[in-house]
Coordinates of C-alpha atoms and ligand atoms in Angstrom, one line a residue:
X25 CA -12.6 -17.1 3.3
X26 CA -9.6 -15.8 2.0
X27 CA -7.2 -14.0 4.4
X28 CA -5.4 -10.9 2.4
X29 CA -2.5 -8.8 3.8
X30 CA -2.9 -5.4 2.8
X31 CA 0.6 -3.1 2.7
X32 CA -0.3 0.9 2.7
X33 CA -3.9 2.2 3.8
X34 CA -3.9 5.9 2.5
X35 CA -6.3 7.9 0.7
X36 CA -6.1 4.3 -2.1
X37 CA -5.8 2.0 0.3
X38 CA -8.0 2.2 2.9
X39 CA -10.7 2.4 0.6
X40 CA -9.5 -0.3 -1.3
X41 CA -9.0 -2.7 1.5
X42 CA -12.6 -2.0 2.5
X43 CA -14.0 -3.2 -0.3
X44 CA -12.6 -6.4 0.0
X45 CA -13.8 -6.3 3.5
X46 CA -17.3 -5.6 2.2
X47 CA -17.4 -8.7 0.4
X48 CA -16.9 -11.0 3.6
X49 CA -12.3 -11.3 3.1
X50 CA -10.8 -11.2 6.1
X51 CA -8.1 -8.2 6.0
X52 CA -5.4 -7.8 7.9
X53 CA -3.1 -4.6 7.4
X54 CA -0.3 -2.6 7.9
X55 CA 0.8 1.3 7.7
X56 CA 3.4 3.1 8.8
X57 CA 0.6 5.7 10.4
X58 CA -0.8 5.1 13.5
X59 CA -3.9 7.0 11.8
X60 CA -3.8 5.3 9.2
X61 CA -4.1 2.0 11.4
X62 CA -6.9 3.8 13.8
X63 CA -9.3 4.2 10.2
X64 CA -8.6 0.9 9.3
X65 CA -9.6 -1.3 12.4
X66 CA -12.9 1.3 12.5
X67 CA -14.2 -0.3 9.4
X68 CA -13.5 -3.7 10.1
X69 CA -9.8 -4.4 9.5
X70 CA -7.2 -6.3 11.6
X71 CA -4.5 -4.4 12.7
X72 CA -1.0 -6.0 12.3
X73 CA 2.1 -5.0 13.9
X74 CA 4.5 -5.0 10.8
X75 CA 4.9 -6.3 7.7
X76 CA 6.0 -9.8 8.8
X77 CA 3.1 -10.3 11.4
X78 CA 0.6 -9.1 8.6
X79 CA 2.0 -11.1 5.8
X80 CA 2.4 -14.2 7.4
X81 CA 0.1 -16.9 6.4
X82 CA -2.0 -14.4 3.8
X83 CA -3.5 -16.1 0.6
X84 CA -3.0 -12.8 -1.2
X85 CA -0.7 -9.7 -0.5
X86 CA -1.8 -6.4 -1.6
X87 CA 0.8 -3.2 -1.5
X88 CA -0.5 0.7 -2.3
X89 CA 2.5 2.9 -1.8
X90 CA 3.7 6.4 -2.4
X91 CA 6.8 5.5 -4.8
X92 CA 9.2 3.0 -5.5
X93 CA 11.8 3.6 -3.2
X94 CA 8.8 2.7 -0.5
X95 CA 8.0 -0.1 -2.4
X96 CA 11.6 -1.8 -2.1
X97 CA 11.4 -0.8 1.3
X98 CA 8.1 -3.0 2.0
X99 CA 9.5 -6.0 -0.1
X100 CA 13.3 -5.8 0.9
X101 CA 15.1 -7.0 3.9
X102 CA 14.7 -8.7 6.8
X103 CA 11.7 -7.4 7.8
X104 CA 10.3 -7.5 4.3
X105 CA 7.3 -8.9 2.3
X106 CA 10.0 -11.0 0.4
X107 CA 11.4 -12.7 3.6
X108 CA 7.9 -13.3 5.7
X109 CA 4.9 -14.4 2.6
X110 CA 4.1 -18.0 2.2
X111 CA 5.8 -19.4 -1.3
X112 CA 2.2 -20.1 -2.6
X113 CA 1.0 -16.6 -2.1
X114 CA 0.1 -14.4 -4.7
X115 CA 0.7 -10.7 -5.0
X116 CA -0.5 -7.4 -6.3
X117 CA 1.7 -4.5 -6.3
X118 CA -0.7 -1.6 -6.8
X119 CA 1.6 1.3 -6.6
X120 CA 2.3 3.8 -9.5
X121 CA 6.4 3.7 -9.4
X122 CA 9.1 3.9 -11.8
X123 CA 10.0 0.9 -14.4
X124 CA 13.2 0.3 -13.1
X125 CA 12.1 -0.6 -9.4
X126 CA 8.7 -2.4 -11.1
X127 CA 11.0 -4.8 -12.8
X128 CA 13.4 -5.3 -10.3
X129 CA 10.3 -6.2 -7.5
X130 CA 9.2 -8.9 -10.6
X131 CA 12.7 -10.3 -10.7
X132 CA 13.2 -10.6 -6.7
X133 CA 9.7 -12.6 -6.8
X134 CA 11.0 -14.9 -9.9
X135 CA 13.9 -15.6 -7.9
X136 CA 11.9 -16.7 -5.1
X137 CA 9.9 -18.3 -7.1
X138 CA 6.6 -15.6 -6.0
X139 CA 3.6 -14.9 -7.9
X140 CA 4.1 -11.6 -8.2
X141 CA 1.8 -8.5 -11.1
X142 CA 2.0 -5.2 -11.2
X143 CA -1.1 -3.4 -10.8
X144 CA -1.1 0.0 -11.1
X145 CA -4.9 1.3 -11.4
X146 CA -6.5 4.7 -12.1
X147 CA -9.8 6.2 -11.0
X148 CA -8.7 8.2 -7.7
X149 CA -10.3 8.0 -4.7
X150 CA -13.9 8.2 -5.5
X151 CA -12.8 5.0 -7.9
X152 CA -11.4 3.1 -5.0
X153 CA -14.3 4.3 -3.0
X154 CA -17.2 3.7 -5.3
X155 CA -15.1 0.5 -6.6
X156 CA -14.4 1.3 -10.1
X157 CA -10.7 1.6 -10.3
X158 CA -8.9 0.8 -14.2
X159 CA -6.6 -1.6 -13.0
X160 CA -3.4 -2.1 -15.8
X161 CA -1.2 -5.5 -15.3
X162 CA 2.1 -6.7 -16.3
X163 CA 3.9 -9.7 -15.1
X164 CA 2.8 -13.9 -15.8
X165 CA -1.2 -14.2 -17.5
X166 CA -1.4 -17.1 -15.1
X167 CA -0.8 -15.0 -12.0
X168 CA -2.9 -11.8 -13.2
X169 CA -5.6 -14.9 -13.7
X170 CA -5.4 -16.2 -10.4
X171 CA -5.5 -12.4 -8.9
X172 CA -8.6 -11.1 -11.3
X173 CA -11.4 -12.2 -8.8
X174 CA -9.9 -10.4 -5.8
X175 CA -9.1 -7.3 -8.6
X176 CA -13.1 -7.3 -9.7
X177 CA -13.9 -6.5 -6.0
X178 CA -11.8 -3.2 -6.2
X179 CA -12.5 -2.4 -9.7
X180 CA -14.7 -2.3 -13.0
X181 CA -11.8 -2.4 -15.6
X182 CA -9.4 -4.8 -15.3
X183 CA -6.8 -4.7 -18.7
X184 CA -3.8 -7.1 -18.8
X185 CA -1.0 -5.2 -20.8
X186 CA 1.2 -7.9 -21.2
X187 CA 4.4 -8.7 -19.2
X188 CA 6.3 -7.6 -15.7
X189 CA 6.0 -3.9 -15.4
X190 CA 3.9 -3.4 -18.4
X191 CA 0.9 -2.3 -16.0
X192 CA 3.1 0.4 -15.3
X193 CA 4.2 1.6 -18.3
X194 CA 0.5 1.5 -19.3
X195 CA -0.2 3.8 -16.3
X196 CA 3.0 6.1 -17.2
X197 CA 2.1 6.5 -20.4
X198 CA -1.7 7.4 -20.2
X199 CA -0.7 10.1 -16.8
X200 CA 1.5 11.9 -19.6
X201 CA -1.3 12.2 -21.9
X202 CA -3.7 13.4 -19.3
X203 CA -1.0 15.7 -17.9
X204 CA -0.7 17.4 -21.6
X205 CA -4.3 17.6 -22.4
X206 CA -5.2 19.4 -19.4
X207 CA -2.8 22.2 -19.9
X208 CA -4.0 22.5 -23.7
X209 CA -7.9 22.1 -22.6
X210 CA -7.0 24.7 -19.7
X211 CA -5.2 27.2 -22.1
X212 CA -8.1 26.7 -24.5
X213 CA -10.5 28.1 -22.0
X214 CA -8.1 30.8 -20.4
X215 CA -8.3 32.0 -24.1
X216 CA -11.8 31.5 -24.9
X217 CA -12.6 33.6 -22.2
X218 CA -10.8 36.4 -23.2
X219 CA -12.4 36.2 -26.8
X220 CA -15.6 36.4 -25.3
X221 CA -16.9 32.8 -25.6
X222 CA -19.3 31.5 -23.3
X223 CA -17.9 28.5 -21.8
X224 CA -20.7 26.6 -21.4
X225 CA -20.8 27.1 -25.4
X226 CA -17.3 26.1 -25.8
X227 CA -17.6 23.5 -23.9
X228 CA -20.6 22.1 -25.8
X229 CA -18.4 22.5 -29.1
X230 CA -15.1 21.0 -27.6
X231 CA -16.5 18.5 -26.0
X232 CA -18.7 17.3 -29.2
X233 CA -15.7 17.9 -31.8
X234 CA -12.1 17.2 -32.7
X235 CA -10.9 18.6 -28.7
X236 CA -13.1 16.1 -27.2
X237 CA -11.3 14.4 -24.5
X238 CA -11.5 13.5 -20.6
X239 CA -9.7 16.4 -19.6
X240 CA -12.7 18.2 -21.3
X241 CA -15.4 16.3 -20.8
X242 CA -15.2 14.5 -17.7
X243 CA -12.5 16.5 -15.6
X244 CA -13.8 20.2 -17.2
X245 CA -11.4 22.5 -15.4
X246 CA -13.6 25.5 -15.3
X247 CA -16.8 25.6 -13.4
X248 CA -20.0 24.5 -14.2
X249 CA -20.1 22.6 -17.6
X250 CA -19.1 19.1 -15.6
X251 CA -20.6 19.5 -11.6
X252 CA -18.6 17.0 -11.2
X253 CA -15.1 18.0 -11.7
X254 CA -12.8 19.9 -9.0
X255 CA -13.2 23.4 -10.4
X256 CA -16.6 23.1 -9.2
X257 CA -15.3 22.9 -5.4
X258 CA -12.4 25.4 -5.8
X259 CA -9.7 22.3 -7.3
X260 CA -10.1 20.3 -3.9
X261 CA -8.2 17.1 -5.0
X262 CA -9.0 14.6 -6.7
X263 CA -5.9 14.2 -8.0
X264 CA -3.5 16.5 -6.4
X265 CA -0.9 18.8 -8.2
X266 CA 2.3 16.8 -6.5
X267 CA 0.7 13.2 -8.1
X268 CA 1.0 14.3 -11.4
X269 CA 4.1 16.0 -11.4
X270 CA 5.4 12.6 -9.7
X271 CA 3.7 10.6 -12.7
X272 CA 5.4 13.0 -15.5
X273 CA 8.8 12.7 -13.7
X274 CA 8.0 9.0 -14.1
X275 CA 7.4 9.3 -17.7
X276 CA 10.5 12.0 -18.3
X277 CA 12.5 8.8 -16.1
X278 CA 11.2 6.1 -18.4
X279 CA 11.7 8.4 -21.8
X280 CA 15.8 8.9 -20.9
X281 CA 15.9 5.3 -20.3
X282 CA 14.2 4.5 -23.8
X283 CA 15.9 7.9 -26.0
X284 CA 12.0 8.7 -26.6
X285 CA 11.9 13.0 -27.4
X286 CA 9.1 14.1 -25.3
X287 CA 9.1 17.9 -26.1
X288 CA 5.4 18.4 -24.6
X289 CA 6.0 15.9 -21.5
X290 CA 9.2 18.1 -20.4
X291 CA 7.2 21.0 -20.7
X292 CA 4.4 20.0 -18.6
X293 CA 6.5 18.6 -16.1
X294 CA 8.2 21.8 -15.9
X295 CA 4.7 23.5 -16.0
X296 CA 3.2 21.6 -12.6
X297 CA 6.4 21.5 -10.8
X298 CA 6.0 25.5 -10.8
X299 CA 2.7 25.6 -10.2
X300 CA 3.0 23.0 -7.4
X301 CA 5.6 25.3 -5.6
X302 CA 3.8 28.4 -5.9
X303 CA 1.0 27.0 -3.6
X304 CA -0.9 24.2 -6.0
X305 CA 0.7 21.3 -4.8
X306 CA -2.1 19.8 -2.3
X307 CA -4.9 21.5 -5.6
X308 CA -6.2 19.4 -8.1
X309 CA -4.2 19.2 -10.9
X310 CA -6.5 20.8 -13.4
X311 CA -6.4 24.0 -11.1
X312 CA -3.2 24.3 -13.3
X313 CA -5.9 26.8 -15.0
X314 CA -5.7 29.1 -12.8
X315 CA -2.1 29.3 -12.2
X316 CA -1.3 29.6 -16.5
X317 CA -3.7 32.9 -16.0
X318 CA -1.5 33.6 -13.5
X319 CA -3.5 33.5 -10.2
Ligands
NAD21 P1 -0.9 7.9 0.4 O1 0.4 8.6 0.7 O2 -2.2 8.5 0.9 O3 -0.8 6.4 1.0 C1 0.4 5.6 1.0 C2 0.5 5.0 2.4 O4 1.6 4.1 2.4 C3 0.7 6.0 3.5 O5 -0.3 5.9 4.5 C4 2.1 5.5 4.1 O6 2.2 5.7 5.5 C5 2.1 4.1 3.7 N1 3.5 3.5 3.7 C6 4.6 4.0 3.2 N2 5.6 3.1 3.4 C7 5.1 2.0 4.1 C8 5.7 0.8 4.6 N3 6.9 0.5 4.4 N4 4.8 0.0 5.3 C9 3.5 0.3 5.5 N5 3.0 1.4 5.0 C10 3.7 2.3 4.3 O7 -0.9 7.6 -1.2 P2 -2.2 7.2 -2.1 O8 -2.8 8.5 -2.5 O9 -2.9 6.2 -1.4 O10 -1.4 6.6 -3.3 C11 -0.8 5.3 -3.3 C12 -0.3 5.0 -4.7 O11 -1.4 5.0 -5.6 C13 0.7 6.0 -5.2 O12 1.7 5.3 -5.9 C14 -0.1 6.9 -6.2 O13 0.7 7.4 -7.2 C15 -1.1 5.9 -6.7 N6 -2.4 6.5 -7.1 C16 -3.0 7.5 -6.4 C17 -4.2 8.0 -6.8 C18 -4.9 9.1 -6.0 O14 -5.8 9.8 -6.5 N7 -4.5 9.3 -4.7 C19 -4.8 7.6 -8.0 C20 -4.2 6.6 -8.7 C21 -3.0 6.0 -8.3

């Protein structure tokens, strides 16, 4: 039996962590939440007190936090993942964060000599749930080999993108397509509407044509063409408002840093920031339809 430290049991985590409970691991984690902590040990976990207590002595450390300045907080210091794991350990850092911190975390581990991967994932939290994350890595093939069994417990597709901080850049640069598409498939519809258009009929079009894409024909943001999507439950997250704007100010971070023009990223970072502090910010993002008809 493997014993796996698990850093961050939120709306990712916990579900995470209890799939590799699920499988017979033996878990033992840490969050800053005492509720957090409570939902944990009901499904099985063992509770540590801090990072060094749940660290200690773990085959495999596993981190899912908010955003990188949490992350260096977890790994840092004297009370950090860095100064308490066992040198043979290896470790999956699972949070979405900005370049910058990504490949300073991979440099701190090379310096300690610490198997360390990005791995960022996608899917949301019926993926974690049901299992069937998209997990992206960067960082050493050898270490992202030696992690991929404990991965396959927590997700379907598992895509090595090359070097440290490449799983990130990977999941950067796929959140700024989906954050553009959605607007476009959203004004699409707001206008479809008011040409008349059935939108079960546009969808059927869109969805078999040149529009066809996720935001269309898995995520539909109007009601009723896909029963599963959020419009169908009045844009109950999913994948709130605030995540993507965080993910596009990732992507308008790592553009500056790169001189990459990113006219239509700007703009839709612009787009959910407003619509995130006129109320949509706990919504699902694609009840950004709503707020571009101006409700
Ligand atoms: P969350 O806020 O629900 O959970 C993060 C947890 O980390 C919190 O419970 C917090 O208390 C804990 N935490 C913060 N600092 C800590 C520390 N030093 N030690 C211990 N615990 C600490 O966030 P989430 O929705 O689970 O998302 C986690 C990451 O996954 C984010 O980077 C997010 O962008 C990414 N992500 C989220 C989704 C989604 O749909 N929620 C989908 C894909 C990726």
């Amino acid at each position: 039996m493997t014993e796996i430290a698990f850093i961050g049991l939120g709306h990712m985590g916990l579900p995470m962590a209890k799939n590799l409970l699920k499988v017979g691991h033996s878990v033992k984690g840490y969050d800053l939440v005492p509720e957090a902590m409570r939902a944990f040990v009901e499904v099985g976990g063992v509770s540590g007190q801090d990072i060094p207590s749940t660290v200690k002595g773990a085959d495999v450390v596993i981190t899912m936090l908010p955003e990188g300045k949490h992350v260096k907080a977890a790994y840092e210091g004297p009370n950090g993942i860095f100064g308490h794991t066992t040198p043979d350990a290896l470790i999956a850092e699972c949070s979405t964060i900005d370049m910058e911190t990504s490949r300073y975390i991979h440099k701190e581990a090379e310096k300690r000599s610490l198997r360390l991967i990005d791995a960022p994932v996608s899917g949301g939290v019926a993926g974690a749930e049901a299992a069937t994350l998209t997990f992206m890595i960067g960082g050493e093939e050898e270490h992202f080999k030696a992690l991929h069994p404990f991965l396959e417990m927590m997700g379907k597709t598992i895509i090595y993108c090359g070097g440290p901080g490449l799983g990130q850049a990977a999941k950067i640069c796929n959140n700024l397509v989906l954050g553009i598409t959605m607007i476009g498939v959203s004004e699409a519809f707001n206008l479809s509407e008011k040409l008349e258009l059935d939108k079960h009929k546009f969808f059927e079009v869109a969805s078999q044509s040149s529009a066809q894409c996720w935001s269309i024909s898995k995520y539909c943001p109007v009601p009723g063409p896909v029963p599963t999507s959020p419009a169908n439950r009045d844009y109950a997250a999913g994948f709130t408002a605030a995540m993507m704007t965080k993910d596009l100010k990732l992507a308008a971070q790592a553009s500056q840093m790169t001189n990459v023009s990113s006219p239509l990223g700007e703009e839709a970072l612009a787009l959910y920031t407003l619509f995130c502090n006129n109320g949509g910010q706990r919504l699902d993002f694609s009840g950004i339809i709503q707020f571009l008809k101006g409700q």
